[in-house]
Tab-separated table of C-alpha atoms in Angstrom:
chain	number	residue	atom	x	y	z
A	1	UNK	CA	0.000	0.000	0.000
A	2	UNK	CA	1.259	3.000	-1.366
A	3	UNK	CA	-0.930	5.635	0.883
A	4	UNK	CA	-3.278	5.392	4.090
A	5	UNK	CA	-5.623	8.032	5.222
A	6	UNK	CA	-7.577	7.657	8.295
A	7	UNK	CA	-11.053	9.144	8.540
A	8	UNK	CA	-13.132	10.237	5.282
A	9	UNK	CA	-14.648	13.168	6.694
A	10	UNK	CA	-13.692	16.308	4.444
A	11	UNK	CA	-10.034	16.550	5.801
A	12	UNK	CA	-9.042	12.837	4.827
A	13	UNK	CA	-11.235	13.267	1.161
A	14	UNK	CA	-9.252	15.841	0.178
A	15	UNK	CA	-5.805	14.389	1.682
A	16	UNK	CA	-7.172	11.124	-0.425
A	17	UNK	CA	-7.518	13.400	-3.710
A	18	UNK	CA	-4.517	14.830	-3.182
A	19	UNK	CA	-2.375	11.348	-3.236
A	20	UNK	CA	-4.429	9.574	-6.157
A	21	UNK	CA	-2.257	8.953	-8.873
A	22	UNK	CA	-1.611	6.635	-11.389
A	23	UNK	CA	-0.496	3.331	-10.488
A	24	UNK	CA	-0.286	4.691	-6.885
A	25	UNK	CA	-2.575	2.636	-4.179
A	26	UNK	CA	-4.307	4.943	-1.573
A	27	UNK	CA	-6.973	3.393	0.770
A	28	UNK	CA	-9.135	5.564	3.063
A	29	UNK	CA	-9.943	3.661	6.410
A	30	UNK	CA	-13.089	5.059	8.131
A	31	UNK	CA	-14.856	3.259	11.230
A	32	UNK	CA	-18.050	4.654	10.708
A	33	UNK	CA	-20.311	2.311	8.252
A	34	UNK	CA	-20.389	5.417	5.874
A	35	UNK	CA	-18.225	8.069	5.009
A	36	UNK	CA	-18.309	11.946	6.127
A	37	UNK	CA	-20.976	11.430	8.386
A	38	UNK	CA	-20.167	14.955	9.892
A	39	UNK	CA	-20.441	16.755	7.005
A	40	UNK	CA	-23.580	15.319	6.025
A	41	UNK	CA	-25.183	16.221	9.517
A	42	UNK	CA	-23.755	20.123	8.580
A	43	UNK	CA	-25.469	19.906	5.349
A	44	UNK	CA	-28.963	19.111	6.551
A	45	UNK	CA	-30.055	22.690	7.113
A	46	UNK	CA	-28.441	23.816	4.256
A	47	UNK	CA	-24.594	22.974	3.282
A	48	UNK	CA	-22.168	26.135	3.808
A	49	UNK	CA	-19.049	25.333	1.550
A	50	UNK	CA	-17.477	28.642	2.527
A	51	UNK	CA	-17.338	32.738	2.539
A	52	UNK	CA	-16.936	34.445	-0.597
A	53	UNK	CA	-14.392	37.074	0.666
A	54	UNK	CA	-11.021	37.947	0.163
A	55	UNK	CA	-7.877	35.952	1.331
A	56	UNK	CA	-6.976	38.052	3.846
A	57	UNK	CA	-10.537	39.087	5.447
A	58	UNK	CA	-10.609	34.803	5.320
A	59	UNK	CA	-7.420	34.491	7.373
A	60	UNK	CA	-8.503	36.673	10.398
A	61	UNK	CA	-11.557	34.851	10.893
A	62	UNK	CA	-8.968	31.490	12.227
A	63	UNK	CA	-8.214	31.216	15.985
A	64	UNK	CA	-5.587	29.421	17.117
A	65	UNK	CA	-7.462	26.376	19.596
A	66	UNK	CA	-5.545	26.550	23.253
A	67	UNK	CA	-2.694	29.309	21.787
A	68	UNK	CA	-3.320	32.719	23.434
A	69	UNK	CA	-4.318	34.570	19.807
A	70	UNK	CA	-8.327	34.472	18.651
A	71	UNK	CA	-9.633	36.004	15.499
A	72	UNK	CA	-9.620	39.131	16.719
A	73	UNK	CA	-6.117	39.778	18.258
A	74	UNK	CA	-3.754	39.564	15.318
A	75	UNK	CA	-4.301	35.465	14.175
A	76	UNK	CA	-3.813	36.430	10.390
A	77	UNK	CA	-0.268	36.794	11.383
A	78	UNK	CA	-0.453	33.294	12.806
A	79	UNK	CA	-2.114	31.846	9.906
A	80	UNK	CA	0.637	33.352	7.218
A	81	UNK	CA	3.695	31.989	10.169
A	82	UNK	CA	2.221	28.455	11.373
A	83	UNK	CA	-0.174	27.932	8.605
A	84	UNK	CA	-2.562	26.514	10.928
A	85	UNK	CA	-5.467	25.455	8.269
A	86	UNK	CA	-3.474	24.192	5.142
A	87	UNK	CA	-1.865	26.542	2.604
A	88	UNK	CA	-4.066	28.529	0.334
A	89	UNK	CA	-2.160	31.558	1.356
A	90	UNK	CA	1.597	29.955	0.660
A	91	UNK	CA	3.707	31.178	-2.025
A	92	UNK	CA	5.008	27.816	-2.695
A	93	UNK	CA	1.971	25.905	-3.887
A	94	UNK	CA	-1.667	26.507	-5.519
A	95	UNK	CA	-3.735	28.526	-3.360
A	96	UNK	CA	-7.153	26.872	-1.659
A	97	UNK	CA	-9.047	29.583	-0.512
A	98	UNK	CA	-12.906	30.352	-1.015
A	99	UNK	CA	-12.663	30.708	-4.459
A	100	UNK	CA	-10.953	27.712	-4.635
A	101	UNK	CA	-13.584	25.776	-2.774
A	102	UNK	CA	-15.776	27.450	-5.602
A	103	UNK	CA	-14.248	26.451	-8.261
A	104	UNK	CA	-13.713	22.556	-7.061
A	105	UNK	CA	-17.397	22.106	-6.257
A	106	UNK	CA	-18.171	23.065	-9.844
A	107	UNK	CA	-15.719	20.846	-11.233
A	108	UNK	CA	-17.856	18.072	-9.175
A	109	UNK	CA	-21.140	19.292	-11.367
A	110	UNK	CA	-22.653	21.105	-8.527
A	111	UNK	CA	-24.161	24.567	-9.090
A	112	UNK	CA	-23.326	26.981	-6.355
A	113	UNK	CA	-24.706	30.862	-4.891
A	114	UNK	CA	-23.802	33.209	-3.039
A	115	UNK	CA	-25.997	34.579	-0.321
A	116	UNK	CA	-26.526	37.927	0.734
A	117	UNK	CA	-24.027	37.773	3.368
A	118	UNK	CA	-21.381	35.993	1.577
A	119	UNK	CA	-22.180	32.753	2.234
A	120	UNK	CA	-21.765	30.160	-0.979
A	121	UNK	CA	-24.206	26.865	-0.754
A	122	UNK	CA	-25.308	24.342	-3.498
A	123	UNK	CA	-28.298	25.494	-5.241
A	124	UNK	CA	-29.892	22.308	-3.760
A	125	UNK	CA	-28.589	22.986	-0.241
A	126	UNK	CA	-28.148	19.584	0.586
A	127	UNK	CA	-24.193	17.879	1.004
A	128	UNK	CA	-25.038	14.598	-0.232
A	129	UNK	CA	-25.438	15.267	-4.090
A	130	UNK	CA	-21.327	16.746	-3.527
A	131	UNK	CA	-20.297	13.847	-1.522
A	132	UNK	CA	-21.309	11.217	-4.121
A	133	UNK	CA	-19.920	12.818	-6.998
A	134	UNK	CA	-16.931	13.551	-4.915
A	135	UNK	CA	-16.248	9.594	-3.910
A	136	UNK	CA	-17.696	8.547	-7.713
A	137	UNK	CA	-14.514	11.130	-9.096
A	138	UNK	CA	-12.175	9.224	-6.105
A	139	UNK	CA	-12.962	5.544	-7.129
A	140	UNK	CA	-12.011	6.506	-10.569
A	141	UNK	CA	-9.168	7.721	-9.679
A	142	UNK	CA	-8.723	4.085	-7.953
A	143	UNK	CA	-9.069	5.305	-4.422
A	144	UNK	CA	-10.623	2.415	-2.141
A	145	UNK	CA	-12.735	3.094	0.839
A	146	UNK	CA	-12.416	0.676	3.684
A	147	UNK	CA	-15.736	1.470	6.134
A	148	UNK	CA	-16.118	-0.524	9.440
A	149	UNK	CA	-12.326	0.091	9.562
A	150	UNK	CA	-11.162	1.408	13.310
A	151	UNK	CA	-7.955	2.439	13.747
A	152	UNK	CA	-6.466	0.495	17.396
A	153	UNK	CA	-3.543	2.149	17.095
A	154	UNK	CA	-0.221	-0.274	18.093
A	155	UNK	CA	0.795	0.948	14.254
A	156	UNK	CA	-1.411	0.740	11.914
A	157	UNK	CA	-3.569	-2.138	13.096
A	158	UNK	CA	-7.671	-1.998	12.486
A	159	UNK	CA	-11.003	-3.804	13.711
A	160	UNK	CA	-12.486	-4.714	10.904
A	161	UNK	CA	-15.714	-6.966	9.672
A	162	UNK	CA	-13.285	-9.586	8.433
A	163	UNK	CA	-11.185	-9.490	11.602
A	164	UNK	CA	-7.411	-7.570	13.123
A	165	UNK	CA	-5.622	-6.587	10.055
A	166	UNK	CA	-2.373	-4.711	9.886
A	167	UNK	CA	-1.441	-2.728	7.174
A	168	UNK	CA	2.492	-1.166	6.020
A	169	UNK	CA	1.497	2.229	4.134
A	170	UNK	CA	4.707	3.935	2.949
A	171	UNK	CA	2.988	7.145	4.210
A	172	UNK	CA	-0.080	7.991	5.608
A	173	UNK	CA	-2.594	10.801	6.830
A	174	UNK	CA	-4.476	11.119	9.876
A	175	UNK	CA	-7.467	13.091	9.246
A	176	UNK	CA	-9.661	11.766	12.616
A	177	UNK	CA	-11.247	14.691	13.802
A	178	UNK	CA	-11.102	16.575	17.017
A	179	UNK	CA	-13.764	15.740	19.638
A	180	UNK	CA	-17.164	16.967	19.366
A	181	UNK	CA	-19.672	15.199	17.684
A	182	UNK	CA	-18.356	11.472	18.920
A	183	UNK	CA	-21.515	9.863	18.094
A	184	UNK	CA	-20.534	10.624	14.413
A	185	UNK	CA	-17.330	9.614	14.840
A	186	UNK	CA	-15.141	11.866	16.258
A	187	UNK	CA	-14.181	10.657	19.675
A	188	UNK	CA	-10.565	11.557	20.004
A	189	UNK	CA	-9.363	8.129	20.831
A	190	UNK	CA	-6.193	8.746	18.875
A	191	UNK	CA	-5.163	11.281	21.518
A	192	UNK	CA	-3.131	8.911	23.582
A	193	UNK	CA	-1.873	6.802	21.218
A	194	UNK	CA	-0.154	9.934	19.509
A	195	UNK	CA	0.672	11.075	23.218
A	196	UNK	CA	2.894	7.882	23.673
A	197	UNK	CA	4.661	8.510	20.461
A	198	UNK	CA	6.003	11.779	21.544
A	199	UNK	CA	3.034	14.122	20.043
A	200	UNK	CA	2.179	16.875	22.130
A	201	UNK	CA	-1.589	17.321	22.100
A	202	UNK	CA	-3.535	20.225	23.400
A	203	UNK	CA	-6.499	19.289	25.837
A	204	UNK	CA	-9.949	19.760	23.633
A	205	UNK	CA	-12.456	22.576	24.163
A	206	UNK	CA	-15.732	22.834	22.970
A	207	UNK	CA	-15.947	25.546	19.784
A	208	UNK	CA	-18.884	26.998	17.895
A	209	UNK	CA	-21.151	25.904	20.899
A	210	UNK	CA	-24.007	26.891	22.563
A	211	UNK	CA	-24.115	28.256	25.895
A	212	UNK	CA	-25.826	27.265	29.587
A	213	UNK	CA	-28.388	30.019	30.934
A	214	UNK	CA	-30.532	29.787	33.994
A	215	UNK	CA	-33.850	30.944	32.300
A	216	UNK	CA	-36.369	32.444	34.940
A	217	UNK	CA	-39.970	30.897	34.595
A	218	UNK	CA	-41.150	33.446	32.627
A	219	UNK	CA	-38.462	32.802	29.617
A	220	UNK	CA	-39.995	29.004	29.466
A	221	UNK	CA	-42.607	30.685	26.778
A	222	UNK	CA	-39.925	31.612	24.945
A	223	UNK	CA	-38.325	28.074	24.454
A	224	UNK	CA	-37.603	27.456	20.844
A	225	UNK	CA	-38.100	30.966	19.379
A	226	UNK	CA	-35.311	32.638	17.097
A	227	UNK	CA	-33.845	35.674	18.123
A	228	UNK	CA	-33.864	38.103	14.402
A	229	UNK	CA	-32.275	41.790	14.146
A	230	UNK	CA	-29.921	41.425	16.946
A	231	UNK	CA	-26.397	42.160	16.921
A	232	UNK	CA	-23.834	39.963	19.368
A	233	UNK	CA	-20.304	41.447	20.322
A	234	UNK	CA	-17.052	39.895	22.646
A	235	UNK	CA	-13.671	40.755	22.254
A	236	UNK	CA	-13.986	42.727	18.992
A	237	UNK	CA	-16.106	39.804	17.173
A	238	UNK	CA	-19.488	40.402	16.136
A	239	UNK	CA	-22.333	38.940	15.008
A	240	UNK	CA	-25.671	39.413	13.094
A	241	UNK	CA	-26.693	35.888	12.657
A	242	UNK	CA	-30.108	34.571	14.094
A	243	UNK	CA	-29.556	32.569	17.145
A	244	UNK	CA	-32.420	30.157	19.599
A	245	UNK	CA	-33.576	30.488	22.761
A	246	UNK	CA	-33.475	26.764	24.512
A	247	UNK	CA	-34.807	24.851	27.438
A	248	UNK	CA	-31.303	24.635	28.710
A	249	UNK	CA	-29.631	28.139	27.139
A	250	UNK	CA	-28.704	29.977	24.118
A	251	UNK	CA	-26.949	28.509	20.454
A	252	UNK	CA	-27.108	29.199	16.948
A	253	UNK	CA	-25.217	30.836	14.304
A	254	UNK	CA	-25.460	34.240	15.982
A	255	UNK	CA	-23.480	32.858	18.944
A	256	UNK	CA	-21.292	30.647	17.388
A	257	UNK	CA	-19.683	33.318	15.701
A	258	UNK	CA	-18.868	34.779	18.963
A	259	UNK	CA	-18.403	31.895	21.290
A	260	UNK	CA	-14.597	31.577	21.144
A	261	UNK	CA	-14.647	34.675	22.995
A	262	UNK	CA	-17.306	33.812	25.328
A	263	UNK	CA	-15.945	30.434	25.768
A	264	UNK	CA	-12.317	32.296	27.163
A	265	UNK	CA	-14.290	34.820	29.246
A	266	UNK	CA	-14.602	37.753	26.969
A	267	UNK	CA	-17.849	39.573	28.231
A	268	UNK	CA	-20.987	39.493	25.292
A	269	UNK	CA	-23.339	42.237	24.424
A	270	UNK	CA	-26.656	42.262	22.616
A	271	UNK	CA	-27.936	44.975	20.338
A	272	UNK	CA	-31.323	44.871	20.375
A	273	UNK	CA	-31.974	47.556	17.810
A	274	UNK	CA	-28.759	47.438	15.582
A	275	UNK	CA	-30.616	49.111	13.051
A	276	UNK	CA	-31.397	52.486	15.327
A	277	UNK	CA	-28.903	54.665	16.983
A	278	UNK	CA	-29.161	55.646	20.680
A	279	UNK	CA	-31.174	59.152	20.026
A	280	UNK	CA	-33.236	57.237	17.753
A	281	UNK	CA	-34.015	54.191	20.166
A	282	UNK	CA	-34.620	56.986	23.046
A	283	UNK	CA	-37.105	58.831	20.822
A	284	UNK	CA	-39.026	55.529	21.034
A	285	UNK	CA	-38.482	55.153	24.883
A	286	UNK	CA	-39.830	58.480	25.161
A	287	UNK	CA	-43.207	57.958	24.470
A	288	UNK	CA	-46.109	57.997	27.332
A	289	UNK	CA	-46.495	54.927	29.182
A	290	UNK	CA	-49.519	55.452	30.178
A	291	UNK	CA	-51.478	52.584	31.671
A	292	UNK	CA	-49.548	50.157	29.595
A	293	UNK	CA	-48.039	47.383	31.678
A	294	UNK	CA	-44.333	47.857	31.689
A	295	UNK	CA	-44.628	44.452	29.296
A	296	UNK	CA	-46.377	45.873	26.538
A	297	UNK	CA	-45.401	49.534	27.173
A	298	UNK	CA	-41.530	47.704	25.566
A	299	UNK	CA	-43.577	45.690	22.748
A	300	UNK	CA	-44.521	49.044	21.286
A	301	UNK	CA	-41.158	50.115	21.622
A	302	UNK	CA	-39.372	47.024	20.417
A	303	UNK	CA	-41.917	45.713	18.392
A	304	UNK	CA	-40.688	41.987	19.083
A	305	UNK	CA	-41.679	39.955	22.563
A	306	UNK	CA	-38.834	38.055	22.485
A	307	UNK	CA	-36.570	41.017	22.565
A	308	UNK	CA	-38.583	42.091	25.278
A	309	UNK	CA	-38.175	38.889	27.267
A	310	UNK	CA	-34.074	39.023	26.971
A	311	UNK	CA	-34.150	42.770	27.629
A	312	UNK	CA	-36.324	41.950	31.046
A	313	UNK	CA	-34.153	39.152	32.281
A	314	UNK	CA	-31.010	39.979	31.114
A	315	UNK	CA	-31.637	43.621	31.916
A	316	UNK	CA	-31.750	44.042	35.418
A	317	UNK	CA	-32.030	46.604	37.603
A	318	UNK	CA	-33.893	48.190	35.035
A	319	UNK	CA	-33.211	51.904	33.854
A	320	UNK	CA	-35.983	54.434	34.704
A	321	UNK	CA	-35.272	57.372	31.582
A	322	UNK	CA	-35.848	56.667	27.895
A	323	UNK	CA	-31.775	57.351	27.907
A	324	UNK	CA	-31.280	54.483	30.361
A	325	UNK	CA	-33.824	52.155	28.406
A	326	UNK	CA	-31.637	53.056	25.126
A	327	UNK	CA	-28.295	52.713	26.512
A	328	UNK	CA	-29.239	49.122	27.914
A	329	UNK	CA	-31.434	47.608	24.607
A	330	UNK	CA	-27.918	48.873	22.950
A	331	UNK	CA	-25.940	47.096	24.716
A	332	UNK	CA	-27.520	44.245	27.202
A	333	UNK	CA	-25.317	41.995	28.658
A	334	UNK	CA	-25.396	38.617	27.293
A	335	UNK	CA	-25.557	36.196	30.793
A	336	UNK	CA	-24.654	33.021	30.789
A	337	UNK	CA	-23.104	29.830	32.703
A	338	UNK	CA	-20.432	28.859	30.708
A	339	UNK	CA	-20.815	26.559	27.501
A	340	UNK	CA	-22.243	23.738	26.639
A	341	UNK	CA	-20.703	20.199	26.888
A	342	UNK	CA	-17.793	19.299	23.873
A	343	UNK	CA	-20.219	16.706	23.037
A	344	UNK	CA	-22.686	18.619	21.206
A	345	UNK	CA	-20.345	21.464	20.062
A	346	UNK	CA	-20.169	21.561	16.240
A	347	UNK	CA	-16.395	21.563	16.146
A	348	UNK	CA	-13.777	21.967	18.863
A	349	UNK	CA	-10.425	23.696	19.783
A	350	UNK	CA	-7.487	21.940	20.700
A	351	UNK	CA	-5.317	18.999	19.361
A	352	UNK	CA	-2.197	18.127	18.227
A	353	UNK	CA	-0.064	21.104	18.350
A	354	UNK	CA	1.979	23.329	16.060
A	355	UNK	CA	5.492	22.840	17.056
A	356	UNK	CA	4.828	19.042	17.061
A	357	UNK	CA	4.585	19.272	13.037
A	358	UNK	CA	6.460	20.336	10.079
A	359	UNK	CA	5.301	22.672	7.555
A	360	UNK	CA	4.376	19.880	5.459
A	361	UNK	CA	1.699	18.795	8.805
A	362	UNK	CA	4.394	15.964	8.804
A	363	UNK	CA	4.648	14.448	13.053
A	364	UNK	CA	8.059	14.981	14.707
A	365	UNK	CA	7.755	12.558	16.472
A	366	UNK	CA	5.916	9.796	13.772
A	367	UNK	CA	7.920	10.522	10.144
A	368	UNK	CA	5.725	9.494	7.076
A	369	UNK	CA	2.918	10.121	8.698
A	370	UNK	CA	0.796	13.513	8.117
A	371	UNK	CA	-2.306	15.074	10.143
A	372	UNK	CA	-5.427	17.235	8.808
A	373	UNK	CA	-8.195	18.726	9.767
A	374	UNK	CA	-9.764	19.281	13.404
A	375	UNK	CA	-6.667	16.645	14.943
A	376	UNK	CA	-4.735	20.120	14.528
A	377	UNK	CA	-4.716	22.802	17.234
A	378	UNK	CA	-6.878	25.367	15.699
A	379	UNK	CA	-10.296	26.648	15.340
A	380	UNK	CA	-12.866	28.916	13.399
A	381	UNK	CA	-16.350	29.936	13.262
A	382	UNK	CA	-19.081	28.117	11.579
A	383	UNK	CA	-20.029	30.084	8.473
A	384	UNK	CA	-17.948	28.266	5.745
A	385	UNK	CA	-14.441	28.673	6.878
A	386	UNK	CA	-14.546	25.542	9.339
A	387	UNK	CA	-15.469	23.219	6.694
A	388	UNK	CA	-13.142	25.299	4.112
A	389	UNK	CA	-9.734	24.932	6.433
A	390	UNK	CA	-10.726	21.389	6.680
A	391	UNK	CA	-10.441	21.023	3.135
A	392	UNK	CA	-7.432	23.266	3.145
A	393	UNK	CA	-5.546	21.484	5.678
A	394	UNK	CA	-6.104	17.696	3.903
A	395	UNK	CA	-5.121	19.240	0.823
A	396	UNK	CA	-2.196	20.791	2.252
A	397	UNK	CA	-1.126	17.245	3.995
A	398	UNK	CA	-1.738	15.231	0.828
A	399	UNK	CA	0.276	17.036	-1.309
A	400	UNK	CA	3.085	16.653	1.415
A	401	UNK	CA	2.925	12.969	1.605
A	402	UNK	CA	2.750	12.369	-2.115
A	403	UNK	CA	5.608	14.797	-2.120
A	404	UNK	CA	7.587	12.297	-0.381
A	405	UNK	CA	6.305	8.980	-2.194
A	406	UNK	CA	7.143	11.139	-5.226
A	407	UNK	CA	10.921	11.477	-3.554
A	408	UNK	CA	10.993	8.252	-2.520
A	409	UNK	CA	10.393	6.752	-5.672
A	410	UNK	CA	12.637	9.185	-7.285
A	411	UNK	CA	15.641	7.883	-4.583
């Protein structure tokens, strides 16, 4: 066996594409019974391939997992040192940014647009019409799937349907995911078998998450309803997104664009009226009361009960001058109790670290063998660039391993 990748989420796909060649034998192991099981669950609301932005607007958006620098404090300069999510932006090979992304999706046949806010999805939305044109182009190019396939570590030895087998790749890729999401497969059993090898792995935190709140009783009516025309702010990061009032707390696009920052303690604030400034939004706090209830005396000003309901429970002691009223529906503190379990995040932070790989992703400590995707020690929002760095980073280590089978065979 020429080339091994383990896991056939996005991350290994693209590592896989990156080795085919002719005459050269590349098997993908996965233990799930079917491939990219994660990416299909992203797709069922409507698959995000990534932001149609430039380069370097892309680039800032990347955190950098358990490293001090976020998005928002300088990790462009990170990205273009450590190259923490592939390549696209090194000089020595092609680029695989969003446009990119674009442009391999339409080689697959799939039609793509661009939504108001940047965001590119398949015309039909869905992810599996891409993932079966993507594995029909990958058995062409005689890459074999292996599902039912887990990875024991002890070398390369697998459970499998037929029994132990051991296989000999002359390189391989590790693209195994991080640790959210376990019941689709990523579990983060690898950790300590890369641990005894020498790998330094960070410990994994939950990323684009939800968050805990301690609702009063009078939020329960609220359960389930969408929060529109809000804007979210921590640490510089902001947010326009929708996001859901639950039972058990807060999640949603909205916050997932901010919940690094949340996550590390950054205090969040709610706009409730983005659209208005503060003279404006006083104007409306201005008006007579009357013998309104102080409930529906802030529907007519808001125009929205659930904005109402976060503005009375978040919003305590309440102000007493339409100034006051403004100040605080611009800028309510967004209370919670910390995030919500790793287990139901949609990606996490965290993982093998930077100075335990080469440029090429290559392990110190393992040589021949490459890592991509959500093993590394990085993170981003939801929104497209998750699932584009993904792509980036197997790219990145594929074309480094067939590098060196290229060497090799050269040697």
């Amino acid at each position: 066996m020429d080339a091994l990748v383990i896991g056939a989420g996005p991350a290994g796909l693209m590592a896989a594409e990156a080795l085919a060649a002719p005459g050269r034998r590349v098997v993908v192991a996965e233990a799930m019974p079917t491939p990219a099981r994660k990416f299909l669950m992203a797709g069922k609301s409507g698959l995000n391939l990534t932001k149609d932005e430039p380069p370097e607007a892309f680039a800032r958006r990347f955190g950098s997992g358990s490293g001090a620098l976020s998005a928002a404090q300088g990790f462009s300069d990170r990205w273009r040192t450590q190259r923490p999510a592939g390549g696209y932006l090194r000089e020595e090979e092609p680029a695989f940014g969003p446009a990119e992304v674009m442009s391999w999706a339409r080689g697959l046949g799939i039609e793509l647009f661009t939504g108001s806010t940047g965001r590119v999805f398949p015309v039909g939305m869905k992810a599996s019409p891409l993932l079966r044109a993507w594995l029909a182009r990958l058995r062409e190019w005689g890459v074999e799937l292996r599902t039912r396939w887990r990875w024991i570590g002890d070398g390369f030895r697998f459970e499998t349907p037929e029994g132990l087998r051991i296989v000999q790749p002359r390189v391989t890729v590790l693209a195994l995911g991080g640790a959210s999401w376990p019941r689709l497969g990523s579990d983060a059993a690898w950790v300590p078998w890369l641990q005894e090898a020498g790998v330094r792995v960070a410990p994994f935190r939950p990323a684009n998450m939800g968050f805990r709140v301690a609702w009063s009783a009078q939020m329960a009516r609220h359960f389930g309803a969408a929060v529109k025309g809000t804007a979210l702010q921590a640490a510089g990061l902001a947010s326009r997104g929708e996001w859901i009032i639950g039972r058990h707390g807060i999640e949603g696009g909205g916050i997932y664009e901010i919940s690094a920052a949340l996550r590390d303690g950054a205090a969040g604030l709610v706009d409730l009226a983005p659209d208005l400034d503060h003279a404006a939004l006083a104007t409306r706090f201005a008006k007579p009361r009357g013998k309104l209830s102080l409930g529906n005396w802030l529907r007519r000003v808001l125009d929205d009960p659930v904005k109402v309901a976060l503005l009375l429970e978040w919003g305590r002691p309440l102000p007493d001058d339409p100034a006051g009223w403004a100040a605080l529906a611009k800028a309510l503190p967004l209370r919670h109790n910390g995030p919500m379990g790793i287990e139901t995040a949609i990606s996490s932070a965290g993982g093998v670290t930077w100075d335990s790989v080469t440029e090429g992703q290559e392990l110190r400590a393992m040589p021949d063998v490459f890592v991509a995707g959500e093993m590394l020690d990085w993170e981003a929002p939801t929104g497209g660039y998750l699932l584009t760095a993904c792509m980036g980073s197997g790219l990145h280590a594929g074309r480094a391993a067939a590098a060196r089978l290229a060497a090799s065979a050269q040697g």
